[in-house]
Amino acid sequence: MAMQEEFLEKRGVQITDDPKEDYDVVHLNTIFLSDYLMAKKAKHQGKKVIYHAHSTEEDFRNSFIGSNLIAPFFKMWIKKCYKTGDLILTPTNYSKFLLEKYHIENPVQVISNGVDTQEFRRREEEREWFREKYGYQKSDKIIMSVGLYFERKGILDFVELARRMPQYQFIWFGHTPSYQIPKKVRDVLRTELPNLKFPGYLPKEELRLAYGCCDLFFFPSYEETEGIVVLEALASSIPVLLRDIPVYEDWLVEKQDVYKGRDNADFAMRIHQIMEGQIPRLTNAGLKKAKERDVRKQAALLQKLYQTVYAGM
């Protein structure tokens, strides 16, 4: 949301975070009660509402403790929120397909979350600093991932691959409070392997450097609505290995833009091939995909959508 605001303002769009100020269109990115009430108030006042559908029932499952039990109720709630929108925005054709399965009849427009390709880019000069900070040798080959400590993100598989492949270093950036994490995920986080690190949350500046200093971005997530970290990795010109799931089908092509696998056997094979230089890196094609979704292009599209909604669609 902060990135949206920054680049919309650069295009001359007037933005306020104060609901007491006058406005033409309200753009909601979250699904709290306050957002729903804001949408209802705007509709009552004859204002236009744009609701950004970042969440689905599918990507809510296998996350927090009890998430699967309350997932059907979560789905009911997000449907209630999204249906207040004169226009619903969602990041991919796959997430649009899910919303249509929910029988949401409001107009839906696909628009990427976007990535700042000028900020996320490979910086070889920082490689030595990064390796010193995390205790790596110059010769180490480093595999990174980024995400919350959710089973859905593939963290169990990430640790299993680290166990299977001691010749490579595995590092996962991200954090989730332990009281929110199911036991089997807490247990795997306690795994002690000499080639596995969980350094926790990184501020954006350091995360940006991390992408450019590692040798492979491995993201075995089982469900995404787009995958912002995938965009960041592509922009950083790092080889990318993903799970072969529907969200990537129509925009990231296997062996052309990225590599994909279906299970740990596939992943182990691909990791070895990528790290040993046995197959092409694909980073130029990946960077091109990231540039297609650069935040500046998304801001221009958002501005047009605001104007369209304001004019009555």
mmCIF file of C-alpha atoms in Angstrom:
data_model
loop_
_atom_site.group_PDB
_atom_site.id
_atom_site.type_symbol
_atom_site.label_atom_id
_atom_site.label_comp_id
_atom_site.label_asym_id
_atom_site.label_seq_id
_atom_site.Cartn_x
_atom_site.Cartn_y
_atom_site.Cartn_z
ATOM 1 C CA MET A 1 0.000 0.000 0.000
ATOM 2 C CA ALA A 2 2.883 2.354 0.820
ATOM 3 C CA MET A 3 4.408 1.594 -2.580
ATOM 4 C CA GLN A 4 1.074 2.329 -4.275
ATOM 5 C CA GLU A 5 0.879 5.686 -2.524
ATOM 6 C CA GLU A 6 4.464 6.652 -3.330
ATOM 7 C CA PHE A 7 4.198 6.056 -7.051
ATOM 8 C CA LEU A 8 0.652 7.388 -7.417
ATOM 9 C CA GLU A 9 1.758 10.649 -5.819
ATOM 10 C CA LYS A 10 4.648 10.803 -8.294
ATOM 11 C CA ARG A 11 1.985 10.730 -11.023
ATOM 12 C CA GLY A 12 0.181 13.650 -9.413
ATOM 13 C CA VAL A 13 -2.645 11.673 -7.789
ATOM 14 C CA GLN A 14 -3.822 13.376 -4.602
ATOM 15 C CA ILE A 15 -3.963 10.876 -1.735
ATOM 16 C CA THR A 16 -5.099 11.066 1.863
ATOM 17 C CA ASP A 17 -5.022 8.500 4.659
ATOM 18 C CA ASP A 18 -7.477 10.544 6.715
ATOM 19 C CA PRO A 19 -11.078 9.308 6.237
ATOM 20 C CA LYS A 20 -12.341 12.665 7.537
ATOM 21 C CA GLU A 21 -10.925 14.460 4.515
ATOM 22 C CA ASP A 22 -12.863 14.737 1.276
ATOM 23 C CA TYR A 23 -12.157 12.173 -1.419
ATOM 24 C CA ASP A 24 -13.595 10.822 -4.667
ATOM 25 C CA VAL A 25 -12.575 7.162 -4.494
ATOM 26 C CA VAL A 26 -11.622 4.989 -1.537
ATOM 27 C CA HIS A 27 -9.078 2.253 -2.242
ATOM 28 C CA LEU A 28 -8.981 -0.497 0.401
ATOM 29 C CA ASN A 29 -6.138 -3.001 0.658
ATOM 30 C CA THR A 30 -7.022 -4.833 3.879
ATOM 31 C CA ILE A 31 -10.001 -6.733 5.268
ATOM 32 C CA PHE A 32 -10.362 -5.501 8.834
ATOM 33 C CA LEU A 33 -13.739 -4.434 10.226
ATOM 34 C CA SER A 34 -12.644 -0.798 9.916
ATOM 35 C CA ASP A 35 -12.129 -1.300 6.161
ATOM 36 C CA TYR A 36 -15.570 -2.828 5.705
ATOM 37 C CA LEU A 37 -17.163 0.019 7.656
ATOM 38 C CA MET A 38 -15.186 2.543 5.612
ATOM 39 C CA ALA A 39 -16.524 0.988 2.418
ATOM 40 C CA LYS A 40 -20.114 1.018 3.696
ATOM 41 C CA LYS A 41 -19.784 4.655 4.764
ATOM 42 C CA ALA A 42 -18.377 5.638 1.383
ATOM 43 C CA LYS A 43 -21.216 3.863 -0.439
ATOM 44 C CA HIS A 44 -23.753 5.613 1.781
ATOM 45 C CA GLN A 45 -22.194 8.956 0.827
ATOM 46 C CA GLY A 46 -22.292 8.117 -2.859
ATOM 47 C CA LYS A 47 -18.534 7.627 -3.108
ATOM 48 C CA LYS A 48 -16.838 4.996 -5.242
ATOM 49 C CA VAL A 49 -15.096 2.010 -3.650
ATOM 50 C CA ILE A 50 -12.175 0.011 -5.023
ATOM 51 C CA TYR A 51 -11.392 -3.139 -3.058
ATOM 52 C CA HIS A 52 -8.021 -4.821 -3.535
ATOM 53 C CA ALA A 53 -8.480 -8.583 -3.144
ATOM 54 C CA HIS A 54 -5.120 -9.766 -1.844
ATOM 55 C CA SER A 55 -6.517 -12.609 0.276
ATOM 56 C CA THR A 56 -8.372 -15.808 -0.557
ATOM 57 C CA GLU A 57 -9.574 -18.779 1.454
ATOM 58 C CA GLU A 58 -6.997 -20.917 -0.335
ATOM 59 C CA ASP A 59 -3.993 -18.887 0.795
ATOM 60 C CA PHE A 60 -5.406 -18.517 4.313
ATOM 61 C CA ARG A 61 -5.297 -22.277 4.880
ATOM 62 C CA ASN A 62 -2.219 -23.946 6.390
ATOM 63 C CA SER A 63 -0.989 -20.738 7.944
ATOM 64 C CA PHE A 64 -1.771 -19.847 11.571
ATOM 65 C CA ILE A 65 -2.889 -22.215 14.306
ATOM 66 C CA GLY A 66 -6.547 -23.039 13.599
ATOM 67 C CA SER A 67 -6.534 -21.417 10.166
ATOM 68 C CA ASN A 68 -8.089 -24.451 8.465
ATOM 69 C CA LEU A 69 -10.953 -24.535 10.972
ATOM 70 C CA ILE A 70 -11.911 -20.922 10.439
ATOM 71 C CA ALA A 71 -11.093 -20.784 6.697
ATOM 72 C CA PRO A 72 -14.776 -21.154 5.627
ATOM 73 C CA PHE A 73 -15.729 -18.234 7.892
ATOM 74 C CA PHE A 74 -12.775 -16.242 6.574
ATOM 75 C CA LYS A 75 -14.108 -16.842 3.064
ATOM 76 C CA MET A 76 -17.554 -15.564 4.060
ATOM 77 C CA TRP A 77 -15.996 -12.437 5.540
ATOM 78 C CA ILE A 78 -13.768 -11.559 2.600
ATOM 79 C CA LYS A 79 -16.699 -12.071 0.211
ATOM 80 C CA LYS A 80 -18.696 -9.602 2.307
ATOM 81 C CA CYS A 81 -15.825 -7.101 2.129
ATOM 82 C CA TYR A 82 -15.083 -7.505 -1.564
ATOM 83 C CA LYS A 83 -18.736 -7.186 -2.568
ATOM 84 C CA THR A 84 -18.714 -3.580 -1.332
ATOM 85 C CA GLY A 85 -16.385 -2.662 -4.204
ATOM 86 C CA ASP A 86 -17.541 -0.917 -7.352
ATOM 87 C CA LEU A 87 -14.389 -2.518 -8.728
ATOM 88 C CA ILE A 88 -12.326 -5.370 -7.299
ATOM 89 C CA LEU A 89 -8.609 -5.501 -8.037
ATOM 90 C CA THR A 90 -6.665 -8.750 -7.749
ATOM 91 C CA PRO A 91 -3.053 -9.586 -8.641
ATOM 92 C CA THR A 92 -3.344 -12.472 -11.134
ATOM 93 C CA ASN A 93 -5.733 -14.295 -13.425
ATOM 94 C CA TYR A 94 -5.559 -17.191 -10.973
ATOM 95 C CA SER A 95 -6.813 -15.085 -8.048
ATOM 96 C CA LYS A 96 -9.517 -13.654 -10.327
ATOM 97 C CA PHE A 97 -10.581 -17.231 -11.107
ATOM 98 C CA LEU A 98 -10.865 -17.969 -7.371
ATOM 99 C CA LEU A 99 -13.033 -14.891 -6.806
ATOM 100 C CA GLU A 100 -15.315 -15.938 -9.642
ATOM 101 C CA LYS A 101 -15.636 -19.353 -7.976
ATOM 102 C CA TYR A 102 -16.872 -17.499 -4.877
ATOM 103 C CA HIS A 103 -19.779 -16.181 -7.021
ATOM 104 C CA ILE A 104 -18.656 -12.587 -6.624
ATOM 105 C CA GLU A 105 -20.314 -10.757 -9.499
ATOM 106 C CA ASN A 106 -18.673 -7.345 -9.069
ATOM 107 C CA PRO A 107 -16.316 -6.267 -11.874
ATOM 108 C CA VAL A 108 -12.799 -7.666 -11.335
ATOM 109 C CA GLN A 109 -9.623 -6.222 -12.847
ATOM 110 C CA VAL A 110 -6.262 -8.006 -12.738
ATOM 111 C CA ILE A 111 -3.357 -5.764 -11.736
ATOM 112 C CA SER A 112 -0.012 -6.960 -10.416
ATOM 113 C CA ASN A 113 1.114 -5.923 -6.943
ATOM 114 C CA GLY A 114 4.154 -4.556 -8.733
ATOM 115 C CA VAL A 115 7.844 -4.362 -7.865
ATOM 116 C CA ASP A 116 10.298 -1.481 -7.905
ATOM 117 C CA THR A 117 12.824 -2.821 -10.403
ATOM 118 C CA GLN A 118 15.145 0.117 -9.742
ATOM 119 C CA GLU A 119 15.334 -0.734 -6.057
ATOM 120 C CA PHE A 120 15.483 -4.524 -6.366
ATOM 121 C CA ARG A 121 18.444 -5.255 -8.608
ATOM 122 C CA ARG A 122 21.568 -7.348 -8.379
ATOM 123 C CA ARG A 123 24.490 -5.723 -6.548
ATOM 124 C CA GLU A 124 27.608 -7.867 -6.758
ATOM 125 C CA GLU A 125 29.563 -5.311 -4.727
ATOM 126 C CA GLU A 126 27.551 -6.173 -1.588
ATOM 127 C CA ARG A 127 28.186 -9.907 -1.858
ATOM 128 C CA GLU A 128 31.219 -9.964 0.466
ATOM 129 C CA TRP A 129 29.445 -7.895 3.143
ATOM 130 C CA PHE A 130 26.442 -10.204 3.130
ATOM 131 C CA ARG A 131 28.563 -13.331 3.434
ATOM 132 C CA GLU A 132 30.597 -11.921 6.297
ATOM 133 C CA LYS A 133 27.461 -10.936 8.202
ATOM 134 C CA TYR A 134 25.949 -14.416 7.989
ATOM 135 C CA GLY A 135 29.167 -16.360 8.396
ATOM 136 C CA TYR A 136 29.518 -17.719 4.874
ATOM 137 C CA GLN A 137 32.704 -18.483 2.975
ATOM 138 C CA LYS A 138 33.353 -17.036 -0.471
ATOM 139 C CA SER A 139 33.018 -20.511 -1.967
ATOM 140 C CA ASP A 140 29.641 -21.261 -0.337
ATOM 141 C CA LYS A 141 26.639 -21.641 -2.610
ATOM 142 C CA ILE A 142 23.620 -20.052 -0.945
ATOM 143 C CA ILE A 143 19.934 -20.833 -1.442
ATOM 144 C CA MET A 144 17.475 -18.353 0.045
ATOM 145 C CA SER A 145 13.758 -18.069 0.615
ATOM 146 C CA VAL A 146 11.531 -15.399 2.130
ATOM 147 C CA GLY A 147 8.216 -15.757 3.895
ATOM 148 C CA LEU A 148 6.230 -16.200 7.063
ATOM 149 C CA TYR A 149 6.718 -19.430 8.982
ATOM 150 C CA PHE A 150 3.696 -21.108 7.393
ATOM 151 C CA GLU A 151 3.365 -24.690 6.226
ATOM 152 C CA ARG A 152 1.682 -23.264 3.123
ATOM 153 C CA LYS A 153 4.894 -21.430 2.254
ATOM 154 C CA GLY A 154 6.713 -24.760 1.934
ATOM 155 C CA ILE A 155 8.969 -24.309 4.940
ATOM 156 C CA LEU A 156 8.854 -28.033 5.784
ATOM 157 C CA ASP A 157 10.119 -28.864 2.307
ATOM 158 C CA PHE A 158 12.797 -26.172 2.522
ATOM 159 C CA VAL A 159 14.225 -27.747 5.667
ATOM 160 C CA GLU A 160 14.001 -31.241 4.190
ATOM 161 C CA LEU A 161 15.983 -30.126 1.135
ATOM 162 C CA ALA A 162 18.614 -28.580 3.412
ATOM 163 C CA ARG A 163 18.883 -31.947 5.148
ATOM 164 C CA ARG A 164 19.222 -33.790 1.838
ATOM 165 C CA MET A 165 21.738 -31.376 0.304
ATOM 166 C CA PRO A 166 24.449 -30.540 2.882
ATOM 167 C CA GLN A 167 26.748 -29.278 0.104
ATOM 168 C CA TYR A 168 24.631 -26.094 -0.163
ATOM 169 C CA GLN A 169 23.748 -23.375 2.355
ATOM 170 C CA PHE A 170 20.044 -22.696 3.000
ATOM 171 C CA ILE A 171 18.749 -19.470 4.559
ATOM 172 C CA TRP A 172 15.116 -18.407 5.150
ATOM 173 C CA PHE A 173 14.288 -14.782 5.913
ATOM 174 C CA GLY A 174 11.044 -13.944 7.701
ATOM 175 C CA HIS A 175 9.352 -14.221 11.050
ATOM 176 C CA THR A 176 6.074 -15.255 12.650
ATOM 177 C CA PRO A 177 5.390 -15.152 16.418
ATOM 178 C CA SER A 178 5.752 -18.664 17.856
ATOM 179 C CA TYR A 179 2.311 -18.609 19.491
ATOM 180 C CA GLN A 180 0.740 -18.378 16.016
ATOM 181 C CA ILE A 181 2.670 -21.301 14.522
ATOM 182 C CA PRO A 182 1.416 -24.939 14.553
ATOM 183 C CA LYS A 183 3.597 -27.420 16.450
ATOM 184 C CA LYS A 184 5.022 -29.220 13.420
ATOM 185 C CA VAL A 185 6.283 -25.917 12.042
ATOM 186 C CA ARG A 186 7.724 -24.898 15.426
ATOM 187 C CA ASP A 187 9.470 -28.254 15.580
ATOM 188 C CA VAL A 188 11.041 -27.883 12.143
ATOM 189 C CA LEU A 189 12.272 -24.394 13.032
ATOM 190 C CA ARG A 190 14.318 -26.014 15.808
ATOM 191 C CA THR A 191 16.126 -28.226 13.281
ATOM 192 C CA GLU A 192 19.871 -27.969 13.819
ATOM 193 C CA LEU A 193 21.788 -28.326 10.584
ATOM 194 C CA PRO A 194 25.159 -26.725 9.847
ATOM 195 C CA ASN A 195 23.857 -25.515 6.469
ATOM 196 C CA LEU A 196 20.503 -24.064 7.624
ATOM 197 C CA LYS A 197 19.782 -20.600 9.035
ATOM 198 C CA PHE A 198 16.627 -18.753 10.139
ATOM 199 C CA PRO A 199 17.913 -15.225 10.847
ATOM 200 C CA GLY A 200 14.398 -13.780 11.210
ATOM 201 C CA TYR A 201 12.868 -10.625 9.810
ATOM 202 C CA LEU A 202 14.973 -8.365 7.594
ATOM 203 C CA PRO A 203 14.203 -4.692 6.889
ATOM 204 C CA LYS A 204 13.620 -3.987 3.209
ATOM 205 C CA GLU A 205 17.063 -2.489 2.644
ATOM 206 C CA GLU A 206 18.869 -5.610 3.870
ATOM 207 C CA LEU A 207 16.440 -7.945 2.134
ATOM 208 C CA ARG A 208 17.126 -6.138 -1.117
ATOM 209 C CA LEU A 209 20.818 -6.864 -0.653
ATOM 210 C CA ALA A 210 20.174 -10.496 0.280
ATOM 211 C CA TYR A 211 18.461 -11.233 -3.041
ATOM 212 C CA GLY A 212 21.479 -9.959 -4.919
ATOM 213 C CA CYS A 213 24.014 -11.867 -2.825
ATOM 214 C CA CYS A 214 22.579 -15.387 -2.950
ATOM 215 C CA ASP A 215 22.835 -17.948 -5.727
ATOM 216 C CA LEU A 216 19.247 -19.234 -5.926
ATOM 217 C CA PHE A 217 15.818 -18.106 -4.775
ATOM 218 C CA PHE A 218 13.862 -21.236 -3.857
ATOM 219 C CA PHE A 219 10.171 -20.624 -3.100
ATOM 220 C CA PRO A 220 8.296 -23.911 -2.559
ATOM 221 C CA SER A 221 4.988 -22.257 -1.605
ATOM 222 C CA TYR A 222 1.845 -24.328 -2.173
ATOM 223 C CA GLU A 223 -0.518 -21.364 -2.684
ATOM 224 C CA GLU A 224 -0.137 -17.679 -3.633
ATOM 225 C CA THR A 225 -2.256 -14.934 -5.139
ATOM 226 C CA GLU A 226 0.880 -13.634 -6.909
ATOM 227 C CA GLY A 227 4.017 -13.870 -4.787
ATOM 228 C CA ILE A 228 5.586 -10.442 -4.199
ATOM 229 C CA VAL A 229 8.862 -12.050 -3.139
ATOM 230 C CA VAL A 230 8.981 -13.837 -6.493
ATOM 231 C CA LEU A 231 8.784 -10.471 -8.261
ATOM 232 C CA GLU A 232 11.549 -9.121 -6.030
ATOM 233 C CA ALA A 233 13.778 -12.111 -6.798
ATOM 234 C CA LEU A 234 13.158 -11.828 -10.547
ATOM 235 C CA ALA A 235 13.996 -8.115 -10.422
ATOM 236 C CA SER A 236 17.205 -8.964 -8.557
ATOM 237 C CA SER A 237 18.410 -11.223 -11.404
ATOM 238 C CA ILE A 238 18.710 -14.295 -9.205
ATOM 239 C CA PRO A 239 17.755 -17.748 -10.565
ATOM 240 C CA VAL A 240 14.275 -18.716 -9.334
ATOM 241 C CA LEU A 241 12.898 -22.165 -8.500
ATOM 242 C CA LEU A 242 9.169 -22.388 -7.756
ATOM 243 C CA ARG A 243 6.592 -25.010 -7.001
ATOM 244 C CA ASP A 244 4.518 -25.752 -10.099
ATOM 245 C CA ILE A 245 1.192 -24.295 -8.953
ATOM 246 C CA PRO A 246 -1.624 -22.623 -10.954
ATOM 247 C CA VAL A 247 -0.860 -19.010 -9.996
ATOM 248 C CA TYR A 248 2.277 -18.982 -12.182
ATOM 249 C CA GLU A 249 0.853 -20.831 -15.182
ATOM 250 C CA ASP A 250 0.071 -17.918 -17.473
ATOM 251 C CA TRP A 251 3.015 -15.617 -16.754
ATOM 252 C CA LEU A 252 6.074 -17.605 -15.638
ATOM 253 C CA VAL A 253 7.078 -20.293 -18.120
ATOM 254 C CA GLU A 254 9.070 -23.338 -16.990
ATOM 255 C CA LYS A 255 12.614 -23.435 -18.463
ATOM 256 C CA GLN A 256 12.050 -20.030 -20.052
ATOM 257 C CA ASP A 257 11.563 -17.564 -17.170
ATOM 258 C CA VAL A 258 12.024 -19.765 -14.087
ATOM 259 C CA TYR A 259 12.376 -23.395 -13.085
ATOM 260 C CA LYS A 260 9.572 -25.313 -11.399
ATOM 261 C CA GLY A 261 9.165 -28.553 -9.487
ATOM 262 C CA ARG A 262 6.267 -30.579 -8.129
ATOM 263 C CA ASP A 263 7.928 -32.347 -5.200
ATOM 264 C CA ASN A 264 11.188 -32.581 -3.289
ATOM 265 C CA ALA A 265 12.692 -35.011 -5.790
ATOM 266 C CA ASP A 266 12.126 -32.447 -8.561
ATOM 267 C CA PHE A 267 13.483 -29.663 -6.372
ATOM 268 C CA ALA A 268 16.643 -31.587 -5.453
ATOM 269 C CA MET A 269 17.354 -32.266 -9.122
ATOM 270 C CA ARG A 270 16.782 -28.650 -10.163
ATOM 271 C CA ILE A 271 18.784 -27.227 -7.260
ATOM 272 C CA HIS A 272 21.772 -29.357 -8.192
ATOM 273 C CA GLN A 273 21.488 -28.438 -11.885
ATOM 274 C CA ILE A 274 21.182 -24.706 -11.184
ATOM 275 C CA MET A 275 23.895 -24.514 -8.548
ATOM 276 C CA GLU A 276 26.374 -26.503 -10.652
ATOM 277 C CA GLY A 277 25.691 -24.510 -13.805
ATOM 278 C CA GLN A 278 24.312 -27.484 -15.716
ATOM 279 C CA ILE A 279 21.278 -25.570 -17.023
ATOM 280 C CA PRO A 280 20.779 -21.916 -18.097
ATOM 281 C CA ARG A 281 20.269 -19.330 -15.316
ATOM 282 C CA LEU A 282 17.248 -17.660 -17.035
ATOM 283 C CA THR A 283 17.859 -14.424 -15.105
ATOM 284 C CA ASN A 284 17.562 -12.130 -18.152
ATOM 285 C CA ALA A 285 14.133 -13.523 -18.985
ATOM 286 C CA GLY A 286 13.117 -13.308 -15.326
ATOM 287 C CA LEU A 287 14.170 -9.671 -15.126
ATOM 288 C CA LYS A 288 12.092 -8.938 -18.223
ATOM 289 C CA LYS A 289 9.043 -10.434 -16.485
ATOM 290 C CA ALA A 290 9.664 -8.259 -13.428
ATOM 291 C CA LYS A 291 9.939 -5.142 -15.595
ATOM 292 C CA GLU A 292 6.556 -5.948 -17.142
ATOM 293 C CA ARG A 293 5.180 -5.612 -13.612
ATOM 294 C CA ASP A 294 7.224 -2.604 -12.548
ATOM 295 C CA VAL A 295 5.389 -0.488 -9.999
ATOM 296 C CA ARG A 296 5.492 2.557 -12.280
ATOM 297 C CA LYS A 297 3.389 0.725 -14.864
ATOM 298 C CA GLN A 298 1.000 -0.452 -12.153
ATOM 299 C CA ALA A 299 0.624 3.088 -10.808
ATOM 300 C CA ALA A 300 -0.300 4.337 -14.285
ATOM 301 C CA LEU A 301 -2.913 1.607 -14.587
ATOM 302 C CA LEU A 302 -4.260 2.352 -11.100
ATOM 303 C CA GLN A 303 -4.669 6.006 -12.019
ATOM 304 C CA LYS A 304 -6.695 5.051 -15.094
ATOM 305 C CA LEU A 305 -8.850 2.705 -13.033
ATOM 306 C CA TYR A 306 -9.550 5.449 -10.479
ATOM 307 C CA GLN A 307 -10.672 7.738 -13.290
ATOM 308 C CA THR A 308 -12.852 5.019 -14.820
ATOM 309 C CA VAL A 309 -14.536 4.156 -11.533
ATOM 310 C CA TYR A 310 -15.067 7.813 -10.669
ATOM 311 C CA ALA A 311 -16.664 8.413 -14.058
ATOM 312 C CA GLY A 312 -19.130 5.617 -13.356
ATOM 313 C CA MET A 313 -17.479 2.786 -15.274
#
